[in-house]
Amino acid sequence: MIRYRIKLSELNSRIDTAHPTKLTPRGNVRANATDSLAWRKRAKLETLRVRSARTYSQGRFGDFWGDLKEIFYSIQGGKCGYCEMRLRRYIRRNSNAPGEVDGEVDHYRPKDGVKEWTEIPHISTGGRDDDCYYLLAFFPSNYVLSCSACNNAKWNYFPIAPNRCSAHSCKKADLDAELPYLIHPLNSSETDPETLIGFKGIIPIPLASPDTHDYWRAQVTIRLLGLSKGARLKMDEERAEVIRALYVALRLEAAQPGNTDVADELALLPVDALPHRNCARSFVRLYRTNPAKAAELAREAHRVLQDAGLS
Ligand SMILES: [Zn+2]
């Protein structure tokens, strides 16, 4: 996981541009046609509706969140916000419209109740709450575009360290007082995910000292989303490919210092829109400090690719 920098004001502006109120040919707002309202105005109506009902229920605006996929796809560089795997885009035949984007707009804080998460039994994770967090169902700052594997794994879980805020009062101060374990890749005030999770080869690892909250944030995020080695073979293979390509580039760089053509792969390290940048940057950092260990991990990555018939 890496951080995607986006301010809420910029996100709102993008949504308003992509989904404005649809006007009549004379430039007027249609009377009694709430479906024609701008996305954020409809979201406000939906929030008023669930606030009044004091619980979440599905609205009547169809694929409400699907309308935002394109925007989050662009912000996140076409990747899942959690696992950094590339999201596919399907081309619509006989159409100039943008293709259909794969994945789901995930509610970081679930909109329809929280299930108890007990995979790491000796830490407290806030328990079950059937009402949380319905007031955030229609807030774009609560969204992450995710692949279906991450979306399914996360489901209605939202483990937190101390007490959960009241479902009926999700003010910013209440949310800020929570200590979530799951890392949010688009929250500008969130800790940079790359300072919490690093990689040892293709294996994600916590970077903080054991038994600190940051350590458990990394552990829970890895376990909850299924980011460990062996959880998803395709993810392991992609990370191994990244390491193999980088190792070749690093060896070439060492053999031919000053040759600017040999290390194209290294030039792509800062490009957040490419898959598995946390894994890639972790590997290069290790190579710079401990090339022997990096060589060992490169051999392990090569074995993963051999086992998959990809080398
Ligand atoms: Zn994912």
mmCIF file of C-alpha atoms and ligand atoms in Angstrom:
data_model
loop_
_atom_site.group_PDB
_atom_site.id
_atom_site.type_symbol
_atom_site.label_atom_id
_atom_site.label_comp_id
_atom_site.label_asym_id
_atom_site.label_seq_id
_atom_site.Cartn_x
_atom_site.Cartn_y
_atom_site.Cartn_z
ATOM 1 C CA MET A 1 0.000 0.000 0.000
ATOM 2 C CA ILE A 2 1.163 3.548 -0.731
ATOM 3 C CA ARG A 3 -0.326 7.001 -0.154
ATOM 4 C CA TYR A 4 -2.362 8.797 -2.825
ATOM 5 C CA ARG A 5 -2.333 12.519 -2.126
ATOM 6 C CA ILE A 6 -5.703 14.171 -2.672
ATOM 7 C CA LYS A 7 -7.303 16.974 -0.668
ATOM 8 C CA LEU A 8 -11.010 16.683 0.073
ATOM 9 C CA SER A 9 -11.628 20.018 -1.687
ATOM 10 C CA GLU A 10 -9.944 18.672 -4.836
ATOM 11 C CA LEU A 11 -11.869 15.407 -4.642
ATOM 12 C CA ASN A 12 -15.150 17.293 -4.287
ATOM 13 C CA SER A 13 -14.216 19.530 -7.201
ATOM 14 C CA ARG A 14 -13.505 16.515 -9.429
ATOM 15 C CA ILE A 15 -16.849 14.968 -8.481
ATOM 16 C CA ASP A 16 -18.703 18.232 -9.172
ATOM 17 C CA THR A 17 -17.038 18.508 -12.582
ATOM 18 C CA ALA A 18 -17.765 14.904 -13.571
ATOM 19 C CA HIS A 19 -21.285 14.741 -12.154
ATOM 20 C CA PRO A 20 -22.915 18.196 -12.185
ATOM 21 C CA THR A 21 -26.619 18.861 -12.057
ATOM 22 C CA LYS A 22 -28.181 18.032 -15.440
ATOM 23 C CA LEU A 23 -30.025 21.081 -16.700
ATOM 24 C CA THR A 24 -32.883 21.433 -19.169
ATOM 25 C CA PRO A 25 -32.046 22.709 -22.698
ATOM 26 C CA ARG A 26 -32.996 26.161 -21.394
ATOM 27 C CA GLY A 27 -30.448 25.858 -18.595
ATOM 28 C CA ASN A 28 -32.897 25.333 -15.749
ATOM 29 C CA VAL A 29 -32.895 22.749 -12.994
ATOM 30 C CA ARG A 30 -35.597 20.170 -13.704
ATOM 31 C CA ALA A 31 -38.491 20.429 -11.284
ATOM 32 C CA ASN A 32 -38.993 17.366 -9.056
ATOM 33 C CA ALA A 33 -36.183 15.467 -10.789
ATOM 34 C CA THR A 34 -33.755 14.585 -8.011
ATOM 35 C CA ASP A 35 -32.084 12.058 -10.349
ATOM 36 C CA SER A 36 -30.801 15.039 -12.338
ATOM 37 C CA LEU A 37 -29.084 16.643 -9.371
ATOM 38 C CA ALA A 38 -25.318 16.726 -9.041
ATOM 39 C CA TRP A 39 -23.772 13.686 -7.361
ATOM 40 C CA ARG A 40 -22.900 15.588 -4.194
ATOM 41 C CA LYS A 41 -26.378 17.068 -3.911
ATOM 42 C CA ARG A 42 -27.901 13.600 -4.204
ATOM 43 C CA ALA A 43 -25.379 12.396 -1.615
ATOM 44 C CA LYS A 44 -26.536 15.134 0.734
ATOM 45 C CA LEU A 45 -30.165 14.063 0.294
ATOM 46 C CA GLU A 46 -29.211 10.457 0.952
ATOM 47 C CA THR A 47 -27.340 11.444 4.105
ATOM 48 C CA LEU A 48 -30.392 13.360 5.344
ATOM 49 C CA ARG A 49 -32.523 10.294 4.595
ATOM 50 C CA VAL A 50 -30.348 7.832 6.553
ATOM 51 C CA ARG A 51 -29.812 10.379 9.344
ATOM 52 C CA SER A 52 -33.575 10.631 9.750
ATOM 53 C CA ALA A 53 -33.988 6.833 9.683
ATOM 54 C CA ARG A 54 -30.987 6.419 12.055
ATOM 55 C CA THR A 55 -29.809 3.435 10.006
ATOM 56 C CA TYR A 56 -28.465 2.617 6.545
ATOM 57 C CA SER A 57 -30.755 1.472 3.754
ATOM 58 C CA GLN A 58 -30.194 1.467 0.036
ATOM 59 C CA GLY A 59 -31.288 4.614 -1.777
ATOM 60 C CA ARG A 60 -33.022 4.921 -5.080
ATOM 61 C CA PHE A 61 -30.195 6.341 -7.176
ATOM 62 C CA GLY A 62 -29.032 3.124 -8.820
ATOM 63 C CA ASP A 63 -25.270 2.630 -9.138
ATOM 64 C CA PHE A 64 -24.549 5.544 -6.846
ATOM 65 C CA TRP A 65 -20.902 4.714 -6.047
ATOM 66 C CA GLY A 66 -20.102 3.239 -9.463
ATOM 67 C CA ASP A 67 -20.408 6.803 -10.793
ATOM 68 C CA LEU A 68 -17.197 7.656 -8.923
ATOM 69 C CA LYS A 69 -15.044 4.739 -10.095
ATOM 70 C CA GLU A 70 -13.424 6.728 -12.913
ATOM 71 C CA ILE A 71 -12.383 9.492 -10.519
ATOM 72 C CA PHE A 72 -10.813 7.153 -7.979
ATOM 73 C CA TYR A 73 -9.228 5.118 -10.795
ATOM 74 C CA SER A 74 -7.483 8.269 -11.944
ATOM 75 C CA ILE A 75 -6.399 9.344 -8.423
ATOM 76 C CA GLN A 76 -5.041 5.872 -7.609
ATOM 77 C CA GLY A 77 -3.191 5.437 -10.894
ATOM 78 C CA GLY A 78 -5.470 2.633 -12.077
ATOM 79 C CA LYS A 79 -4.583 0.454 -9.091
ATOM 80 C CA CYS A 80 -6.379 -1.051 -6.140
ATOM 81 C CA GLY A 81 -5.876 1.380 -3.259
ATOM 82 C CA TYR A 82 -5.092 -1.454 -0.881
ATOM 83 C CA CYS A 83 -3.020 -4.153 -2.658
ATOM 84 C CA GLU A 84 -1.546 -2.065 -5.526
ATOM 85 C CA MET A 85 -2.623 -4.528 -8.189
ATOM 86 C CA ARG A 86 -3.653 -3.074 -11.537
ATOM 87 C CA LEU A 87 -7.420 -2.671 -12.042
ATOM 88 C CA ARG A 88 -8.654 -3.593 -15.500
ATOM 89 C CA ARG A 89 -10.619 -1.250 -17.698
ATOM 90 C CA TYR A 90 -13.040 -2.744 -20.195
ATOM 91 C CA ILE A 91 -13.560 -1.051 -23.528
ATOM 92 C CA ARG A 92 -17.169 -0.464 -24.487
ATOM 93 C CA ARG A 93 -17.698 -1.456 -28.094
ATOM 94 C CA ASN A 94 -19.005 1.192 -30.483
ATOM 95 C CA SER A 95 -18.660 3.894 -27.880
ATOM 96 C CA ASN A 96 -16.378 6.848 -27.280
ATOM 97 C CA ALA A 97 -17.222 6.781 -23.586
ATOM 98 C CA PRO A 98 -14.509 5.756 -21.129
ATOM 99 C CA GLY A 99 -14.247 2.031 -20.515
ATOM 100 C CA GLU A 100 -15.842 0.285 -17.576
ATOM 101 C CA VAL A 101 -13.467 0.179 -14.614
ATOM 102 C CA ASP A 102 -13.062 -3.042 -12.678
ATOM 103 C CA GLY A 103 -13.195 -3.056 -8.867
ATOM 104 C CA GLU A 104 -15.490 -1.627 -6.226
ATOM 105 C CA VAL A 105 -15.767 1.683 -4.423
ATOM 106 C CA ASP A 106 -15.047 0.392 -0.951
ATOM 107 C CA HIS A 107 -16.370 2.135 2.150
ATOM 108 C CA TYR A 108 -13.287 2.444 4.362
ATOM 109 C CA ARG A 109 -15.602 2.639 7.360
ATOM 110 C CA PRO A 110 -18.422 0.199 6.505
ATOM 111 C CA LYS A 111 -21.770 1.801 5.810
ATOM 112 C CA ASP A 112 -24.048 -0.970 7.055
ATOM 113 C CA GLY A 113 -22.773 -2.222 10.397
ATOM 114 C CA VAL A 114 -19.410 -3.537 11.563
ATOM 115 C CA LYS A 115 -18.682 -7.218 12.115
ATOM 116 C CA GLU A 116 -16.336 -8.369 14.846
ATOM 117 C CA TRP A 117 -12.838 -9.198 13.571
ATOM 118 C CA THR A 118 -11.012 -11.803 15.652
ATOM 119 C CA GLU A 119 -8.177 -13.077 13.455
ATOM 120 C CA ILE A 120 -5.598 -11.799 15.950
ATOM 121 C CA PRO A 121 -7.369 -12.812 19.166
ATOM 122 C CA HIS A 122 -5.069 -11.133 21.701
ATOM 123 C CA ILE A 123 -5.729 -7.568 20.478
ATOM 124 C CA SER A 124 -8.991 -5.718 21.090
ATOM 125 C CA THR A 125 -10.617 -4.660 17.815
ATOM 126 C CA GLY A 126 -13.722 -2.752 18.885
ATOM 127 C CA GLY A 127 -16.290 -5.502 18.550
ATOM 128 C CA ARG A 128 -19.475 -5.619 16.539
ATOM 129 C CA ASP A 129 -21.769 -2.646 15.948
ATOM 130 C CA ASP A 130 -24.850 -3.112 13.804
ATOM 131 C CA ASP A 131 -25.354 0.630 13.196
ATOM 132 C CA CYS A 132 -21.898 2.022 12.359
ATOM 133 C CA TYR A 133 -21.141 3.950 10.117
ATOM 134 C CA TYR A 134 -24.299 4.782 8.190
ATOM 135 C CA LEU A 135 -23.684 8.528 8.349
ATOM 136 C CA LEU A 136 -20.549 8.059 6.218
ATOM 137 C CA ALA A 137 -22.241 6.058 3.442
ATOM 138 C CA PHE A 138 -22.332 9.048 1.103
ATOM 139 C CA PHE A 139 -19.066 10.804 1.974
ATOM 140 C CA PRO A 140 -16.344 10.562 -0.715
ATOM 141 C CA SER A 141 -13.570 10.896 1.884
ATOM 142 C CA ASN A 142 -14.697 7.468 3.121
ATOM 143 C CA TYR A 143 -14.052 5.740 -0.224
ATOM 144 C CA VAL A 144 -11.187 3.698 -1.664
ATOM 145 C CA LEU A 145 -11.364 2.065 -5.091
ATOM 146 C CA SER A 146 -10.396 -1.534 -4.450
ATOM 147 C CA CYS A 147 -10.072 -4.798 -6.348
ATOM 148 C CA SER A 148 -12.773 -7.376 -5.682
ATOM 149 C CA ALA A 149 -10.345 -9.568 -3.683
ATOM 150 C CA CYS A 150 -9.554 -6.762 -1.216
ATOM 151 C CA ASN A 151 -13.173 -5.629 -1.166
ATOM 152 C CA ASN A 152 -14.401 -9.134 -0.351
ATOM 153 C CA ALA A 153 -11.703 -9.708 2.261
ATOM 154 C CA LYS A 154 -12.401 -6.424 4.021
ATOM 155 C CA TRP A 155 -16.180 -6.939 3.922
ATOM 156 C CA ASN A 156 -17.871 -5.240 6.912
ATOM 157 C CA TYR A 157 -14.802 -5.324 9.136
ATOM 158 C CA PHE A 158 -13.314 -2.207 10.645
ATOM 159 C CA PRO A 159 -11.117 -3.160 13.600
ATOM 160 C CA ILE A 160 -10.122 -0.306 15.921
ATOM 161 C CA ALA A 161 -8.024 -0.132 19.068
ATOM 162 C CA PRO A 162 -10.205 1.581 21.698
ATOM 163 C CA ASN A 163 -13.905 2.400 21.666
ATOM 164 C CA ARG A 164 -15.850 3.014 18.483
ATOM 165 C CA CYS A 165 -17.570 6.382 18.022
ATOM 166 C CA SER A 166 -21.347 6.490 18.236
ATOM 167 C CA ALA A 167 -23.007 5.452 15.000
ATOM 168 C CA HIS A 168 -25.345 8.431 15.365
ATOM 169 C CA SER A 169 -22.646 11.053 15.798
ATOM 170 C CA CYS A 170 -19.878 10.597 13.270
ATOM 171 C CA LYS A 171 -18.425 14.109 13.570
ATOM 172 C CA LYS A 172 -14.839 14.670 12.498
ATOM 173 C CA ALA A 173 -13.688 14.979 16.119
ATOM 174 C CA ASP A 174 -15.373 11.650 16.940
ATOM 175 C CA LEU A 175 -13.724 9.938 13.975
ATOM 176 C CA ASP A 176 -10.342 11.491 14.749
ATOM 177 C CA ALA A 177 -10.607 10.067 18.278
ATOM 178 C CA GLU A 178 -10.855 6.520 16.906
ATOM 179 C CA LEU A 179 -7.664 4.538 16.384
ATOM 180 C CA PRO A 180 -8.360 2.368 13.312
ATOM 181 C CA TYR A 181 -6.070 -0.507 12.510
ATOM 182 C CA LEU A 182 -6.796 -0.477 8.781
ATOM 183 C CA ILE A 183 -4.569 2.033 6.969
ATOM 184 C CA HIS A 184 -6.362 4.550 4.715
ATOM 185 C CA PRO A 185 -4.340 5.216 1.524
ATOM 186 C CA LEU A 186 -6.216 8.405 0.550
ATOM 187 C CA ASN A 187 -6.541 10.243 3.853
ATOM 188 C CA SER A 188 -4.180 13.231 3.733
ATOM 189 C CA SER A 189 -3.865 13.316 7.534
ATOM 190 C CA GLU A 190 -3.140 9.572 7.670
ATOM 191 C CA THR A 191 0.353 8.213 8.367
ATOM 192 C CA ASP A 192 2.164 7.390 5.134
ATOM 193 C CA PRO A 193 1.460 3.653 4.550
ATOM 194 C CA GLU A 194 5.063 3.175 3.417
ATOM 195 C CA THR A 195 6.272 4.122 6.902
ATOM 196 C CA LEU A 196 4.020 1.439 8.416
ATOM 197 C CA ILE A 197 4.347 -1.445 5.937
ATOM 198 C CA GLY A 198 7.505 -2.393 4.079
ATOM 199 C CA PHE A 199 8.513 -5.513 2.147
ATOM 200 C CA LYS A 200 11.046 -8.249 2.648
ATOM 201 C CA GLY A 201 11.199 -9.457 -0.931
ATOM 202 C CA ILE A 202 7.584 -10.175 -1.801
ATOM 203 C CA ILE A 203 6.482 -10.439 1.837
ATOM 204 C CA PRO A 204 4.828 -7.394 3.449
ATOM 205 C CA ILE A 205 6.098 -6.680 6.965
ATOM 206 C CA PRO A 206 5.370 -4.141 9.739
ATOM 207 C CA LEU A 207 8.077 -1.484 10.093
ATOM 208 C CA ALA A 208 7.279 -0.197 13.599
ATOM 209 C CA SER A 209 8.546 -1.703 16.833
ATOM 210 C CA PRO A 210 6.613 -4.796 17.942
ATOM 211 C CA ASP A 211 3.558 -4.235 20.097
ATOM 212 C CA THR A 212 3.140 -0.568 19.208
ATOM 213 C CA HIS A 213 -0.151 0.579 17.672
ATOM 214 C CA ASP A 214 1.634 1.232 14.352
ATOM 215 C CA TYR A 215 2.996 -2.323 14.379
ATOM 216 C CA TRP A 216 -0.507 -3.727 14.817
ATOM 217 C CA ARG A 217 -1.892 -1.370 12.174
ATOM 218 C CA ALA A 218 0.448 -2.993 9.683
ATOM 219 C CA GLN A 219 -0.250 -6.534 10.897
ATOM 220 C CA VAL A 220 -4.026 -6.084 10.872
ATOM 221 C CA THR A 221 -4.016 -4.387 7.465
ATOM 222 C CA ILE A 222 -1.942 -7.233 5.979
ATOM 223 C CA ARG A 223 -4.103 -9.943 7.554
ATOM 224 C CA LEU A 224 -7.462 -8.275 7.002
ATOM 225 C CA LEU A 225 -6.917 -7.598 3.312
ATOM 226 C CA GLY A 226 -5.073 -10.857 2.581
ATOM 227 C CA LEU A 227 -1.815 -9.186 1.492
ATOM 228 C CA SER A 228 0.549 -11.874 2.866
ATOM 229 C CA LYS A 229 2.625 -14.138 0.669
ATOM 230 C CA GLY A 230 0.568 -17.169 -0.329
ATOM 231 C CA ALA A 231 -2.792 -15.422 0.077
ATOM 232 C CA ARG A 232 -3.074 -14.609 -3.623
ATOM 233 C CA LEU A 233 -0.758 -16.305 -6.115
ATOM 234 C CA LYS A 234 -1.223 -13.655 -8.803
ATOM 235 C CA MET A 235 -0.190 -10.948 -6.350
ATOM 236 C CA ASP A 236 2.921 -12.928 -5.344
ATOM 237 C CA GLU A 237 3.857 -13.415 -8.993
ATOM 238 C CA GLU A 238 3.448 -9.734 -9.840
ATOM 239 C CA ARG A 239 5.606 -8.688 -6.877
ATOM 240 C CA ALA A 240 8.225 -11.290 -7.873
ATOM 241 C CA GLU A 241 8.262 -9.897 -11.432
ATOM 242 C CA VAL A 242 8.863 -6.404 -10.062
ATOM 243 C CA ILE A 243 11.790 -7.624 -7.949
ATOM 244 C CA ARG A 244 13.321 -9.608 -10.790
ATOM 245 C CA ALA A 245 13.240 -6.607 -13.122
ATOM 246 C CA LEU A 246 14.673 -4.306 -10.459
ATOM 247 C CA TYR A 247 17.456 -6.711 -9.556
ATOM 248 C CA VAL A 248 18.537 -6.925 -13.188
ATOM 249 C CA ALA A 249 18.538 -3.107 -13.355
ATOM 250 C CA LEU A 250 20.496 -2.773 -10.099
ATOM 251 C CA ARG A 251 23.125 -5.260 -11.277
ATOM 252 C CA LEU A 252 23.467 -3.439 -14.572
ATOM 253 C CA GLU A 253 23.776 -0.141 -12.764
ATOM 254 C CA ALA A 254 26.596 -1.602 -10.644
ATOM 255 C CA ALA A 255 28.346 -3.118 -13.669
ATOM 256 C CA GLN A 256 28.086 -0.030 -15.846
ATOM 257 C CA PRO A 257 28.020 3.035 -13.575
ATOM 258 C CA GLY A 258 27.175 6.189 -15.460
ATOM 259 C CA ASN A 259 25.345 4.388 -18.258
ATOM 260 C CA THR A 260 21.953 6.036 -18.156
ATOM 261 C CA ASP A 261 20.314 3.508 -20.469
ATOM 262 C CA VAL A 262 20.687 0.492 -18.230
ATOM 263 C CA ALA A 263 18.471 1.427 -15.321
ATOM 264 C CA ASP A 264 15.132 2.417 -16.832
ATOM 265 C CA GLU A 265 13.427 0.239 -14.263
ATOM 266 C CA LEU A 266 14.969 2.310 -11.458
ATOM 267 C CA ALA A 267 13.742 5.543 -13.022
ATOM 268 C CA LEU A 268 10.190 4.257 -12.572
ATOM 269 C CA LEU A 269 10.495 3.822 -8.806
ATOM 270 C CA PRO A 270 8.797 7.131 -7.893
ATOM 271 C CA VAL A 271 5.900 6.587 -10.319
ATOM 272 C CA ASP A 272 3.025 5.893 -7.936
ATOM 273 C CA ALA A 273 0.751 4.862 -10.810
ATOM 274 C CA LEU A 274 2.742 1.661 -11.348
ATOM 275 C CA PRO A 275 1.816 -1.526 -9.473
ATOM 276 C CA HIS A 276 3.582 -2.637 -6.308
ATOM 277 C CA ARG A 277 5.627 0.528 -5.714
ATOM 278 C CA ASN A 278 5.934 -0.122 -1.966
ATOM 279 C CA CYS A 279 7.429 -3.560 -2.709
ATOM 280 C CA ALA A 280 9.706 -2.067 -5.393
ATOM 281 C CA ARG A 281 10.980 0.806 -3.250
ATOM 282 C CA SER A 282 11.533 -1.481 -0.251
ATOM 283 C CA PHE A 283 13.654 -3.807 -2.394
ATOM 284 C CA VAL A 284 15.833 -1.009 -3.763
ATOM 285 C CA ARG A 285 16.354 0.447 -0.267
ATOM 286 C CA LEU A 286 17.500 -2.986 0.908
ATOM 287 C CA TYR A 287 19.824 -3.425 -2.074
ATOM 288 C CA ARG A 288 21.520 -0.081 -1.283
ATOM 289 C CA THR A 289 22.222 -1.137 2.314
ATOM 290 C CA ASN A 290 22.546 -4.915 2.112
ATOM 291 C CA PRO A 291 23.091 -6.180 -1.456
ATOM 292 C CA ALA A 292 23.788 -9.735 -0.300
ATOM 293 C CA LYS A 293 20.376 -9.983 1.415
ATOM 294 C CA ALA A 294 18.730 -8.384 -1.624
ATOM 295 C CA ALA A 295 20.381 -10.992 -3.863
ATOM 296 C CA GLU A 296 18.969 -13.750 -1.649
ATOM 297 C CA LEU A 297 15.465 -12.251 -1.870
ATOM 298 C CA ALA A 298 15.823 -11.853 -5.645
ATOM 299 C CA ARG A 299 16.605 -15.579 -5.852
ATOM 300 C CA GLU A 300 13.472 -16.304 -3.796
ATOM 301 C CA ALA A 301 11.420 -14.140 -6.159
ATOM 302 C CA HIS A 302 12.925 -16.041 -9.071
ATOM 303 C CA ARG A 303 11.846 -19.327 -7.467
ATOM 304 C CA VAL A 304 8.267 -18.018 -7.130
ATOM 305 C CA LEU A 305 8.280 -17.273 -10.855
ATOM 306 C CA GLN A 306 9.823 -20.661 -11.677
ATOM 307 C CA ASP A 307 7.149 -22.439 -9.621
ATOM 308 C CA ALA A 308 4.514 -20.487 -11.516
ATOM 309 C CA GLY A 309 6.105 -21.437 -14.857
ATOM 310 C CA LEU A 310 6.952 -17.769 -15.525
ATOM 311 C CA SER A 311 10.726 -17.968 -15.940
HETATM 312 ZN ZN ZN B 1 -6.678 -5.075 -3.921
#
